[in-house]
Amino acid sequence: MTATVRPKAGAAGVSQTNVRVDALVARMTLDQKIGQMTQPERIHVSPAEVKAFHIGSVLSGGGSCPGRSRPADWVAMNDAYWAASMEEDEDHLAIPLLYGVDAIHGNGNVRGATIFPHNIGLGAMRDPDLIERIGRVTSREVLAAGVEWTFAPTLAVSRDARWGRTYESYSEDPRIVAGYASRIVRGLQDGRMGVGPNGVVACAKHWVGDGGTEAGVDQGDTVVGEEDLRRLHIAPYRPALEAGVLTVMVSLSSWKGAKCHAHRYLIQDVLKGEMGFGGFVVSDWNGIDPLADDYSKAAAMAANAGIDMFMVPETWKSFISGLRTQVERGAVPIERIDDAVGRILRVKSAIGLFDRPRPWARRASNDVEFGSAEHREVAREAVRKSLVLLKNRRGILPLQRDARILVTGRNAHDRGRQCGGFTVEWQGVSGNDAIEGGTSIWEGIREVAPRAVLCEKGGADATREHFDAAIVVIGEKPYAEGLGDIREPAPVRAGAIQPAAGPGVLEPYGDTLELATLHPEDLGTIRALAARDIPVVTVLISGRPLVVNAELSESSAFVAAWLPGSEGAGVADVLFGDCEFHGRLPVSWPADMPGDGDSRSNGTRGTRARALFPLGYGLRMGSLRRC
Ligand code: BGC
């Protein structure tokens, strides 16, 4: 039997005594309860089905957008779902639907949104106040789309740069992640302890150990003892819970061979019991699929482990019938179902969803501040603060505004690549068309340095006579999740990753962290310019630290810009000395490719992989104003 853990009195965020919720649960049929626990993906569920199956929540997977993906399209879609959920008759109770999206660095699915640097860049800032402001802007842009829930923040502590989700992690150091956790939750939820009127529901993810898997394999196995699991991976959740985070998403990874999605000890005992989490726990995308061959048994295992809501994007009808069968058989106690539904309804009540008007009528919907200059200024500040200076030979930086500068490199004029994964599409986009608003790095340089010239082809015939320096913007192309891993191609279970990945085999980003192997043309560009005596300032766009020894040694200056998002102009602010470098490495920088034995079990990054620059490293240009 599953113990039903009542959240501890005083657990922040949700009120445990809620007459409205208790009354509702008492009236609900089993179908209505299971429907409330079910979260299909928007492509696979209509408003009519939301009503017919009593669905509690719908999500957008990365890149899944209504219409032309303007805020108004989103509001219209949510309004239709909401209206269906609120129809009341003898078969259906009016319970407002909760819509969820991955606003993990701004509301990136929506066209024209303000896109912030991905978390790894934010980790370099060491600025919790700015993190909270970013949360506030993000929640406004989520509400502008008529949405009330974001699957953020990611509280992963990334321990191996081969992991394709390294950029979603603020740092390899749990103290840095923990230092941001409460502030991002407060910003998103608009409250010190719970939710304010301008807040959305936040979701701490992925519980737990997602960043600690062996060899950095996405959805892999985290093989650490309990003490290390707590110290490294559980620790950042404490401040998030204290700040009242309302939901937690379970990790697709395993702990010592046991899938987190069936881990009763981690979910029910530690998170809900010991830590007193009073909100609800949501599964990840098809996260229950690998638990058992029999889908209904998989559903039962996950429900008994303490999962309250199920992200079952396409197979939601089988989930509903499967869980129903298991409850009828007594394999899932009705008390567990009531506990799950009570938690979901208490979260809906905590954000005032029962009392908010329909999406069309909400003041925050279609907010004119969506993508505004004011919001973009917050993102630009984050870009400035996230840049880390790794080399500055003979003080070549800052550059003079009137210098003759050649700007080149694959990523110099590409807002899509600056943004990385989870922007417009699940896997991100390349080019400028889909990222509306904002500036590429080149566009920012052009604003301040009138004699700068863009030469996207590498500037093979540039000479020292014509140019004082070159800015070469290099690095990765966008990716997300396992498709960003550095490893050998591997078969994947159908449904274990989102459909855009294609069936069958997971093609990772590459099999090395060495940039000169992944993208040899970058080194070629730097070398060609350096050979002509043109001092090269290299700007690296990447979701993780890469092995860049050759590029570093050929460059006069080298800047890690991470994935800065839509406001590329923040890079020029610093390169031309409007303000000082501020960022410090949120992860140690490898001198060579880690071996498989380097997935550190005791938590000290780099004990075996050699670090070129330690955690916290970051040069300054000297005597410039702080940004
Ligand atoms: C990811 C989650 C994300 C979910 C919904 C999953 O593939 O692991 O982080 O929130 O999709 O898009």
Coordinates of N, CA, C and O and ligand atoms in Angstrom, one line a residue, residues 59 61-62 102 151 165 205-206 249 252 284-285 311 481 498, ligand 1:
L59 N -0.4 20.6 -22.4 CA 0.9 21.3 -22.5 C 1.2 21.5 -24.0 O 0.6 20.8 -24.9
G61 N 4.5 20.9 -26.2 CA 5.9 20.4 -26.3 C 6.7 21.5 -27.0 O 6.1 22.5 -27.6
G62 N 8.0 21.4 -26.9 CA 8.9 22.4 -27.6 C 8.5 22.6 -29.0 O 8.4 21.7 -29.8
D102 N 7.2 25.3 -21.8 CA 8.7 25.4 -21.4 C 9.2 26.8 -21.6 O 9.9 27.1 -22.5
F151 N 7.4 25.1 -17.1 CA 8.2 24.0 -16.6 C 9.6 24.5 -16.4 O 10.6 24.2 -17.0
R165 N 22.0 18.7 -22.0 CA 21.2 19.7 -21.3 C 22.1 20.6 -20.4 O 21.6 21.3 -19.5
K205 N 12.7 21.3 -11.8 CA 12.9 20.0 -12.5 C 14.4 19.8 -12.7 O 15.2 20.7 -12.6
H206 N 14.8 18.6 -12.9 CA 14.1 17.3 -12.9 C 14.5 16.5 -11.7 O 15.7 16.2 -11.6
M249 N 8.9 18.5 -11.4 CA 8.8 17.5 -12.5 C 9.9 16.4 -12.2 O 11.0 16.7 -11.8
L252 N 13.7 12.0 -16.1 CA 13.7 10.8 -17.0 C 14.9 9.9 -16.7 O 15.0 8.8 -17.2
D284 N 7.6 13.5 -16.5 CA 8.1 14.2 -17.7 C 7.5 13.4 -18.9 O 6.9 12.4 -18.8
W285 N 7.8 14.0 -20.0 CA 7.3 13.5 -21.4 C 7.4 12.0 -21.5 O 8.5 11.5 -21.6
M311 N 2.3 13.6 -17.7 CA 2.5 14.1 -19.0 C 2.6 13.0 -20.0 O 3.5 12.3 -20.1
E481 N 18.2 18.5 -25.3 CA 18.2 17.2 -24.6 C 19.2 16.2 -25.2 O 20.3 16.6 -25.5
Q498 N 11.0 13.5 -27.7 CA 9.9 14.1 -28.5 C 10.0 13.8 -30.0 O 11.1 13.5 -30.5
Ligands
BGC1 C1 11.7 17.6 -21.2 C2 11.1 18.5 -20.1 C3 10.1 19.4 -20.7 C4 9.0 18.5 -21.4 C5 7.9 19.3 -22.0 C6 10.6 16.9 -22.0 O1 11.2 16.2 -23.1 O2 12.5 16.6 -20.6 O3 12.1 19.3 -19.5 O4 9.5 20.2 -19.8 O5 9.6 17.7 -22.4 O6 8.3 19.9 -23.2

